[in-house]
Structure formats: structure tokens, C-alpha cells
Tab-separated table of C-alpha atoms in Angstrom:
chain	number	residue	atom	x	y	z
A	165	UNK	CA	134.753	5.417	-62.714
A	166	UNK	CA	136.246	8.344	-64.656
A	167	UNK	CA	136.549	7.663	-68.363
A	168	UNK	CA	139.883	7.922	-70.242
A	169	UNK	CA	138.424	10.886	-72.162
A	170	UNK	CA	137.708	12.888	-68.994
A	171	UNK	CA	141.072	11.970	-67.426
A	172	UNK	CA	143.030	12.972	-70.533
A	173	UNK	CA	141.063	16.189	-70.906
A	174	UNK	CA	141.720	17.174	-67.282
A	175	UNK	CA	145.402	16.273	-67.456
A	176	UNK	CA	146.023	18.175	-70.691
A	177	UNK	CA	144.126	21.227	-69.468
A	178	UNK	CA	146.328	21.324	-66.372
A	179	UNK	CA	149.438	20.609	-68.456
A	180	UNK	CA	148.645	23.536	-70.724
A	181	UNK	CA	148.300	25.944	-67.814
A	182	UNK	CA	151.544	24.649	-66.322
A	183	UNK	CA	153.370	24.861	-69.659
A	184	UNK	CA	152.484	28.496	-70.287
A	185	UNK	CA	153.135	29.514	-66.692
A	186	UNK	CA	156.624	28.003	-66.699
A	187	UNK	CA	155.860	25.035	-64.434
A	188	UNK	CA	157.523	22.585	-66.806
A	189	UNK	CA	157.932	19.691	-64.370
A	190	UNK	CA	154.181	19.650	-63.816
A	191	UNK	CA	153.483	20.017	-67.531
A	192	UNK	CA	155.840	17.137	-68.331
A	193	UNK	CA	154.295	14.830	-65.736
A	194	UNK	CA	150.733	15.563	-66.860
A	195	UNK	CA	151.603	15.188	-70.541
A	196	UNK	CA	153.311	11.855	-69.970
A	197	UNK	CA	150.375	10.542	-67.951
A	198	UNK	CA	147.927	11.622	-70.668
A	199	UNK	CA	150.019	9.974	-73.391
A	200	UNK	CA	150.173	6.762	-71.377
A	201	UNK	CA	146.393	6.707	-70.905
A	202	UNK	CA	145.821	7.060	-74.645
A	203	UNK	CA	148.436	4.437	-75.445
A	204	UNK	CA	146.908	1.989	-72.964
A	205	UNK	CA	143.372	2.696	-74.180
A	206	UNK	CA	144.126	1.748	-77.777
A	207	UNK	CA	141.171	2.406	-80.021
A	208	UNK	CA	139.523	4.904	-77.663
A	209	UNK	CA	138.868	7.684	-80.170
A	210	UNK	CA	137.399	10.024	-77.565
A	211	UNK	CA	140.536	9.900	-75.412
A	212	UNK	CA	142.709	10.418	-78.481
A	213	UNK	CA	140.606	13.403	-79.539
A	214	UNK	CA	140.864	14.920	-76.058
A	215	UNK	CA	144.645	14.667	-76.286
A	216	UNK	CA	144.953	16.118	-79.799
A	217	UNK	CA	142.775	19.113	-78.938
A	218	UNK	CA	145.525	20.193	-76.527
A	219	UNK	CA	148.715	18.719	-77.999
A	220	UNK	CA	150.171	21.791	-79.700
A	221	UNK	CA	153.734	22.273	-80.867
A	222	UNK	CA	154.536	24.070	-77.611
A	223	UNK	CA	154.676	20.723	-75.805
A	224	UNK	CA	157.625	19.651	-77.978
A	225	UNK	CA	159.694	22.292	-76.173
A	226	UNK	CA	159.533	20.331	-72.911
A	227	UNK	CA	162.857	18.580	-72.230
A	228	UNK	CA	163.021	15.271	-74.072
A	229	UNK	CA	159.497	15.541	-75.464
A	230	UNK	CA	160.233	16.388	-79.111
A	231	UNK	CA	161.213	12.797	-79.846
A	232	UNK	CA	158.513	11.388	-77.557
A	233	UNK	CA	155.739	13.334	-79.263
A	234	UNK	CA	157.185	12.619	-82.706
A	235	UNK	CA	157.150	8.862	-82.040
A	236	UNK	CA	153.654	9.031	-80.554
A	237	UNK	CA	152.174	10.979	-83.484
A	238	UNK	CA	153.848	8.748	-86.052
A	239	UNK	CA	152.551	5.683	-84.221
A	240	UNK	CA	148.993	6.997	-84.116
A	241	UNK	CA	149.114	8.025	-87.754
A	242	UNK	CA	150.317	4.561	-88.729
A	243	UNK	CA	147.586	2.902	-86.663
A	244	UNK	CA	144.913	5.035	-88.328
A	245	UNK	CA	145.934	3.612	-91.693
A	246	UNK	CA	144.769	4.985	-95.003
A	247	UNK	CA	144.252	8.706	-95.638
A	248	UNK	CA	140.978	10.364	-94.793
A	249	UNK	CA	137.895	8.779	-96.356
A	250	UNK	CA	134.313	10.032	-96.525
A	251	UNK	CA	133.127	7.066	-94.463
A	252	UNK	CA	135.606	7.707	-91.667
A	253	UNK	CA	134.381	8.476	-88.177
A	254	UNK	CA	133.864	12.204	-87.755
A	255	UNK	CA	135.860	12.032	-84.523
A	256	UNK	CA	138.983	11.038	-86.437
A	257	UNK	CA	138.935	14.056	-88.714
A	258	UNK	CA	140.093	16.548	-86.051
A	259	UNK	CA	142.526	13.898	-84.801
A	260	UNK	CA	144.192	13.749	-88.207
A	261	UNK	CA	144.236	17.539	-88.334
A	262	UNK	CA	145.864	17.743	-84.915
A	263	UNK	CA	148.420	15.068	-85.788
A	264	UNK	CA	149.497	16.783	-88.976
A	265	UNK	CA	149.531	20.185	-87.312
A	266	UNK	CA	152.083	18.932	-84.773
A	267	UNK	CA	154.010	16.717	-87.202
A	268	UNK	CA	154.450	19.568	-89.676
A	269	UNK	CA	156.216	21.574	-86.974
A	270	UNK	CA	158.307	18.563	-85.952
A	271	UNK	CA	159.399	18.076	-89.579
A	272	UNK	CA	160.428	21.748	-89.641
A	273	UNK	CA	162.299	21.428	-86.355
A	274	UNK	CA	164.079	18.324	-87.632
A	275	UNK	CA	165.105	20.208	-90.769
A	276	UNK	CA	162.829	18.266	-93.131
A	277	UNK	CA	161.530	21.325	-94.956
A	278	UNK	CA	159.747	19.584	-97.830
A	279	UNK	CA	158.001	17.174	-95.465
A	280	UNK	CA	156.972	20.107	-93.266
A	281	UNK	CA	155.356	21.785	-96.260
A	282	UNK	CA	153.544	18.666	-97.477
A	283	UNK	CA	152.283	17.691	-94.004
A	284	UNK	CA	151.232	21.243	-93.196
A	285	UNK	CA	149.355	21.560	-96.481
A	286	UNK	CA	147.335	18.465	-95.643
A	287	UNK	CA	146.583	19.814	-92.191
A	288	UNK	CA	145.255	22.999	-93.770
A	289	UNK	CA	143.130	20.966	-96.175
A	290	UNK	CA	141.627	19.019	-93.266
A	291	UNK	CA	140.900	22.300	-91.513
A	292	UNK	CA	139.013	23.514	-94.583
A	293	UNK	CA	137.032	20.257	-94.668
A	294	UNK	CA	136.053	20.654	-91.014
A	295	UNK	CA	134.629	24.101	-91.676
A	296	UNK	CA	134.265	26.190	-88.533
A	297	UNK	CA	134.691	23.309	-86.115
A	298	UNK	CA	137.783	23.163	-83.872
A	299	UNK	CA	138.934	26.670	-84.880
A	300	UNK	CA	142.196	26.541	-82.928
A	301	UNK	CA	143.428	23.369	-84.623
A	302	UNK	CA	145.549	23.885	-87.726
A	303	UNK	CA	146.527	27.519	-87.144
A	304	UNK	CA	150.150	26.563	-86.566
A	305	UNK	CA	150.295	24.548	-89.784
A	306	UNK	CA	149.962	27.698	-91.893
A	307	UNK	CA	152.859	29.309	-90.009
A	308	UNK	CA	154.945	26.146	-90.392
A	309	UNK	CA	154.369	25.929	-94.142
A	310	UNK	CA	155.059	29.647	-94.581
A	311	UNK	CA	158.280	29.397	-92.567
A	312	UNK	CA	159.551	26.420	-94.569
A	313	UNK	CA	158.613	28.039	-97.881
A	314	UNK	CA	160.392	31.269	-96.944
A	315	UNK	CA	163.471	29.314	-95.850
A	316	UNK	CA	163.597	27.813	-99.339
A	317	UNK	CA	163.196	31.248	-100.911
A	318	UNK	CA	159.589	30.708	-101.998
A	319	UNK	CA	158.364	34.021	-100.622
A	320	UNK	CA	155.182	34.262	-102.669
A	321	UNK	CA	154.019	30.890	-101.355
A	322	UNK	CA	155.005	31.896	-97.823
A	323	UNK	CA	152.868	35.028	-98.052
A	324	UNK	CA	149.953	33.025	-99.378
A	325	UNK	CA	149.983	30.659	-96.391
A	326	UNK	CA	150.367	33.463	-93.884
A	327	UNK	CA	147.325	35.014	-95.543
A	328	UNK	CA	145.357	31.805	-94.959
A	329	UNK	CA	146.016	32.092	-91.234
A	330	UNK	CA	145.024	35.722	-90.742
A	331	UNK	CA	141.210	35.504	-91.083
A	332	UNK	CA	141.099	32.722	-88.485
A	333	UNK	CA	143.398	34.620	-86.135
A	334	UNK	CA	141.333	37.798	-86.376
A	335	UNK	CA	138.135	35.861	-85.658
A	336	UNK	CA	139.405	34.179	-82.494
A	337	UNK	CA	139.787	35.579	-78.968
A	338	UNK	CA	143.557	35.085	-78.880
A	339	UNK	CA	145.862	36.308	-76.147
A	340	UNK	CA	148.713	38.715	-76.699
A	341	UNK	CA	151.575	36.305	-77.214
A	342	UNK	CA	149.506	34.187	-79.604
A	343	UNK	CA	148.883	37.222	-81.813
A	344	UNK	CA	152.599	38.054	-81.650
A	345	UNK	CA	153.340	34.481	-82.730
A	346	UNK	CA	151.359	35.139	-85.881
A	347	UNK	CA	152.949	38.516	-86.591
A	348	UNK	CA	156.567	37.417	-86.199
A	349	UNK	CA	156.739	34.999	-89.183
A	350	UNK	CA	155.350	37.718	-91.426
A	351	UNK	CA	157.984	40.200	-90.231
A	352	UNK	CA	160.767	37.681	-90.813
A	353	UNK	CA	159.486	36.831	-94.297
A	354	UNK	CA	159.443	40.544	-95.166
A	355	UNK	CA	162.945	40.981	-93.747
A	356	UNK	CA	164.279	38.055	-95.753
A	357	UNK	CA	162.993	39.831	-98.881
A	358	UNK	CA	164.402	43.237	-97.939
A	359	UNK	CA	160.885	44.708	-97.553
A	360	UNK	CA	161.939	47.055	-94.776
A	361	UNK	CA	158.852	49.284	-94.732
A	362	UNK	CA	156.634	46.226	-94.344
A	363	UNK	CA	158.804	45.064	-91.447
A	364	UNK	CA	158.281	48.456	-89.812
A	365	UNK	CA	154.519	48.132	-90.260
A	366	UNK	CA	154.474	44.761	-88.519
A	367	UNK	CA	156.687	46.151	-85.769
A	368	UNK	CA	154.155	48.947	-85.250
A	369	UNK	CA	151.437	46.310	-84.790
A	370	UNK	CA	153.590	44.542	-82.221
A	371	UNK	CA	154.226	47.812	-80.423
A	372	UNK	CA	150.475	48.383	-80.279
A	373	UNK	CA	150.066	45.000	-78.578
A	374	UNK	CA	152.640	46.089	-76.024
A	375	UNK	CA	150.378	48.925	-74.929
A	376	UNK	CA	148.943	46.431	-72.454
A	377	UNK	CA	151.209	44.484	-70.121
A	378	UNK	CA	153.482	42.625	-72.534
A	379	UNK	CA	154.169	38.923	-72.074
A	380	UNK	CA	157.867	37.920	-72.071
A	381	UNK	CA	157.377	35.798	-75.174
A	382	UNK	CA	155.739	38.642	-77.115
A	383	UNK	CA	158.509	40.949	-75.932
A	384	UNK	CA	161.248	38.620	-77.238
A	385	UNK	CA	159.628	38.428	-80.658
A	386	UNK	CA	159.072	42.193	-80.777
A	387	UNK	CA	162.706	42.847	-79.829
A	388	UNK	CA	163.932	40.571	-82.610
A	389	UNK	CA	161.726	42.347	-85.149
A	390	UNK	CA	163.112	45.646	-83.859
A	391	UNK	CA	166.602	44.297	-84.515
A	392	UNK	CA	165.579	43.541	-88.107
A	393	UNK	CA	164.934	47.266	-88.501
A	394	UNK	CA	168.274	48.200	-86.914
A	395	UNK	CA	170.062	45.809	-89.279
A	396	UNK	CA	168.221	47.223	-92.286
A	397	UNK	CA	169.374	50.696	-91.233
A	398	UNK	CA	172.965	49.510	-90.869
A	399	UNK	CA	172.895	49.962	-87.086
A	400	UNK	CA	174.513	46.589	-86.487
A	401	UNK	CA	175.927	47.298	-83.044
A	402	UNK	CA	172.563	48.581	-81.849
A	403	UNK	CA	170.914	45.428	-83.227
A	404	UNK	CA	173.465	43.192	-81.499
A	405	UNK	CA	172.922	44.935	-78.163
A	406	UNK	CA	169.144	44.576	-78.450
A	407	UNK	CA	169.530	40.901	-79.318
A	408	UNK	CA	171.677	40.248	-76.250
A	409	UNK	CA	168.758	41.530	-74.176
A	410	UNK	CA	166.370	39.356	-76.209
A	411	UNK	CA	168.555	36.304	-75.513
A	412	UNK	CA	168.482	37.022	-71.794
A	413	UNK	CA	164.715	37.473	-71.799
A	414	UNK	CA	164.233	34.309	-73.882
A	415	UNK	CA	165.628	32.295	-70.984
A	416	UNK	CA	162.460	33.148	-69.056
A	417	UNK	CA	160.278	32.761	-72.172
A	418	UNK	CA	161.578	29.506	-73.703
A	419	UNK	CA	158.520	29.015	-75.916
A	420	UNK	CA	159.736	31.941	-78.015
A	421	UNK	CA	162.401	29.554	-79.339
A	422	UNK	CA	159.679	27.923	-81.418
A	423	UNK	CA	159.885	30.931	-83.716
A	424	UNK	CA	163.415	32.291	-83.482
A	425	UNK	CA	166.771	31.983	-81.787
A	426	UNK	CA	167.929	35.574	-81.071
A	427	UNK	CA	171.527	34.364	-80.905
A	428	UNK	CA	171.441	33.449	-84.612
A	429	UNK	CA	170.124	36.880	-85.554
A	430	UNK	CA	172.820	38.473	-83.383
A	431	UNK	CA	175.444	36.430	-85.234
A	432	UNK	CA	174.034	37.769	-88.502
A	433	UNK	CA	174.209	41.358	-87.242
A	434	UNK	CA	177.840	40.884	-86.245
A	435	UNK	CA	178.665	39.282	-89.582
A	436	UNK	CA	177.115	42.204	-91.457
A	437	UNK	CA	179.182	44.540	-89.283
A	438	UNK	CA	182.307	42.817	-90.587
A	439	UNK	CA	182.993	41.039	-87.281
A	440	UNK	CA	183.329	37.506	-88.578
A	441	UNK	CA	185.061	36.080	-85.515
A	442	UNK	CA	182.431	37.486	-83.168
A	443	UNK	CA	179.692	36.186	-85.475
A	444	UNK	CA	181.155	32.689	-85.367
A	445	UNK	CA	181.491	32.888	-81.584
A	446	UNK	CA	177.749	33.571	-81.394
A	447	UNK	CA	176.751	31.083	-84.092
A	448	UNK	CA	178.946	28.075	-83.228
A	449	UNK	CA	177.033	27.082	-80.049
A	450	UNK	CA	173.813	26.918	-82.095
A	451	UNK	CA	175.502	24.622	-84.623
A	452	UNK	CA	176.592	22.343	-81.806
A	453	UNK	CA	173.218	22.259	-80.027
A	454	UNK	CA	171.255	21.725	-83.240
A	455	UNK	CA	173.467	18.810	-84.239
A	456	UNK	CA	173.306	17.234	-80.796
A	457	UNK	CA	169.541	17.678	-80.452
A	458	UNK	CA	168.674	16.797	-84.047
A	459	UNK	CA	167.001	20.187	-84.513
A	460	UNK	CA	168.647	21.817	-87.564
A	461	UNK	CA	165.374	23.568	-88.331
A	462	UNK	CA	166.256	26.156	-85.683
A	463	UNK	CA	168.957	27.319	-88.119
A	464	UNK	CA	167.341	26.429	-91.434
A	465	UNK	CA	164.186	28.456	-90.738
A	466	UNK	CA	166.288	31.614	-91.044
A	467	UNK	CA	166.739	31.012	-94.788
A	468	UNK	CA	169.224	33.344	-96.472
A	469	UNK	CA	170.339	34.673	-93.093
A	470	UNK	CA	171.419	31.140	-92.237
A	471	UNK	CA	173.071	30.664	-95.641
A	472	UNK	CA	175.489	33.535	-95.004
A	473	UNK	CA	176.367	32.251	-91.531
A	474	UNK	CA	176.782	28.667	-92.694
A	475	UNK	CA	179.083	29.801	-95.504
A	476	UNK	CA	181.131	31.688	-92.932
A	477	UNK	CA	181.357	28.591	-90.724
A	478	UNK	CA	182.425	26.379	-93.637
A	479	UNK	CA	185.079	28.857	-94.763
A	480	UNK	CA	186.440	29.170	-91.215
A	481	UNK	CA	186.364	25.432	-90.584
A	482	UNK	CA	184.004	25.807	-87.626
A	483	UNK	CA	181.882	22.655	-87.436
A	484	UNK	CA	182.368	22.708	-91.185
A	485	UNK	CA	180.948	19.280	-92.024
A	486	UNK	CA	177.619	19.862	-90.316
A	487	UNK	CA	177.447	23.462	-91.518
A	488	UNK	CA	178.068	22.221	-95.065
A	489	UNK	CA	175.226	19.703	-94.793
A	490	UNK	CA	172.780	22.409	-93.724
A	491	UNK	CA	174.065	24.757	-96.384
A	492	UNK	CA	173.362	22.114	-99.003
A	493	UNK	CA	169.740	21.887	-97.861
A	494	UNK	CA	169.183	25.611	-98.277
A	495	UNK	CA	171.025	25.883	-101.574
A	496	UNK	CA	168.844	23.304	-103.288
A	497	UNK	CA	166.370	24.443	-105.909
A	498	UNK	CA	162.839	25.265	-104.677
A	499	UNK	CA	160.087	22.666	-104.501
A	500	UNK	CA	159.289	22.594	-108.201
A	501	UNK	CA	162.818	21.560	-109.098
A	502	UNK	CA	163.536	18.924	-106.484
A	503	UNK	CA	161.218	16.954	-104.239
A	504	UNK	CA	162.144	13.980	-102.107
A	505	UNK	CA	160.010	10.865	-102.374
A	506	UNK	CA	157.397	11.169	-99.638
A	507	UNK	CA	155.206	8.491	-98.099
A	508	UNK	CA	151.518	8.677	-98.890
A	509	UNK	CA	150.697	10.372	-95.601
A	510	UNK	CA	152.854	13.374	-96.491
A	511	UNK	CA	152.505	13.377	-100.260
A	512	UNK	CA	152.093	16.770	-101.975
A	513	UNK	CA	148.552	17.974	-102.544
A	514	UNK	CA	146.776	17.219	-105.791
A	515	UNK	CA	145.697	20.035	-108.108
A	516	UNK	CA	142.111	19.644	-106.881
A	517	UNK	CA	143.160	19.867	-103.231
A	518	UNK	CA	145.146	22.995	-103.978
A	519	UNK	CA	142.021	24.486	-105.592
A	520	UNK	CA	140.129	23.842	-102.335
A	521	UNK	CA	142.827	25.783	-100.458
């Protein structure tokens, strides 16, 4: 009889191939079967580990699976109980890392920026404690923390966390779109600070990746970074045109939406061009979808770019109540000035833990 561990491993391996090749029905079916096996084999740490080694944030993009994975991860985390202890089974350490890696992204997607930072920081700490084992786990947590920090205007902290990711990325045999995933958050953080020459340098790196056959996802991210440069040069119409093409391409590369919604950047370009009505026409559908889906992080991750658009929406009375709520989140003081009360599992790191990082 095949063990739950082997079944889950086989299902998630096939689900991963299906997910990245666009066969989302197959990926959804395999993911759901793997989740059910783990849920029905309560206490089987090997099966749980097999799942968490594959369960990256990309799976939350499958239709209806953001909430499903969120509930699953929260349930597992609750069942595991107290935070990591020295006496804990070594098999649970990568499980906790994988859980927090995914949950940090889910917090970001849900618009819970402070929780995303705290959860991601703990994932990074667990990665440090594991040393060189499970090198792929935890890479996304650094990007998540950096994105949330930049959204709150904490650019120095964002740069620090992106720096934590880079040695691991350079040491791993990553494919093209995975490298582009790591470059894009850095370009956006530079752009949010007005560091245009640094944006150009990252764009040059992305262009170098494109020397080989470029994946659609990498192409979407590169096109958005190119639009950052157009906007910085005041070529707003050129940026908007490029972003229309990026939007069209993103339909065939939906995983790129983990990092950016080109439509929001196009709205920003139009706003900067003095075309407020056109900007709102582009931005309003994102306000509606984010409210309906419970994914305000898609907007909030754009930081000051989002602030300007949200102010425009409030002033024009376009979904003003929801836009005002999001605006309030981004206009709060940074972490040091205001922190929500967090449960123990997502509490901020201690001074000693920060020293380890």
C-alpha cells in the first residue's frame, strides 16, 4: 500500500507541473486531493512535510484556493501548538517554515501588512535555523516582507530583506521567471523611492535574462519595469501603451499577478499624465475586484503609487468608502509608531532574533 507521504509527494509534484504549465484544472484537482490526504491523516508529519515542500504562494492563485489554503495553514499552525522548541521533531521545523512562508504572502494579499512582516520575519528566522537544508523554502518570505515594508514607506528595511534573499537566489539553479520574480520587487522599491538609475540597472538585468527564450511571466514583469522608466522620463503615454500590452500578456501568465497588476501601474501613468478620468476608468475595476475577493494587498503593495490613486478615487467619489479604508492603511505611521496586537504565532521578533537575522 502506498503511504500518504508518497501519495502527497506525487500529487504535489504533478500539481506543480500543471500549475506552471497553465493546466489549472489539473493543478486544482491534485492540490485538493493532497490537502484531503493530509487532513485525513492527522498527525502524519511525513505527509504534511511532503505537502509543505511544494505548497508555495503560487497555489493561492488557483480559483478559490486563497481562502482554502489560508484556512488549511491556519488550522495546521493551530494544531502544532506552541512556537518552535529545541525538543521539537526536526521534521516539523521545515513545516513551520513552509507554513509561515505561505501565510506571510496570504497576509500581504489580504492587506494585513504588519502581520505579513511579522510572519515573514519568523519564516526567515526558521530558515536561518535550518541552515542549508530545504534551500527553496523561505525565499518568498523575504520578498513578502520587503514588499510590505516598502508599501509602508520603510525602504531601508525593504532593501535589507531583499538583500537577505539574494545570496540564496544566486546559489540556486533557478529558472528564468523565478529570477525575474526576485528582480521585480527590487525594481519597484527603487521606483517608489525615485531611484531611477537603479531601476534602469535592474531592467538591464532583466533584459539580459531575455536573451534566452523569455517566459511570459518574466516578460510581464520586465515590461512593467520598463514602464517605470518611461514614467520616470515623463513618457506617460508610452508607459500606458506598454502596460496595455503587459495586461494582455498577463492573461496568459496569471502567476505574474502575485507581484503586480499592470492595470494599476497604467492607471498611475494616466494620472501622472493629467488624465484623471482615464486613470479612474483603469483603477476602478481593481478596487471592485479587490473588495469582492478580499485581496486589497494587490493595491496596497504599490505603496505611494496606490496612495495617489486612492486619493483620486476618494475625491471623485469612485468606490470612495473602500478606497478611503485602504488609504487609511497606507497613511498610518510606519511600524515603530503603530503596531496592531498580534497573536503569539505572528508576534514581532525579539532583539536577539533580529541579531540572528
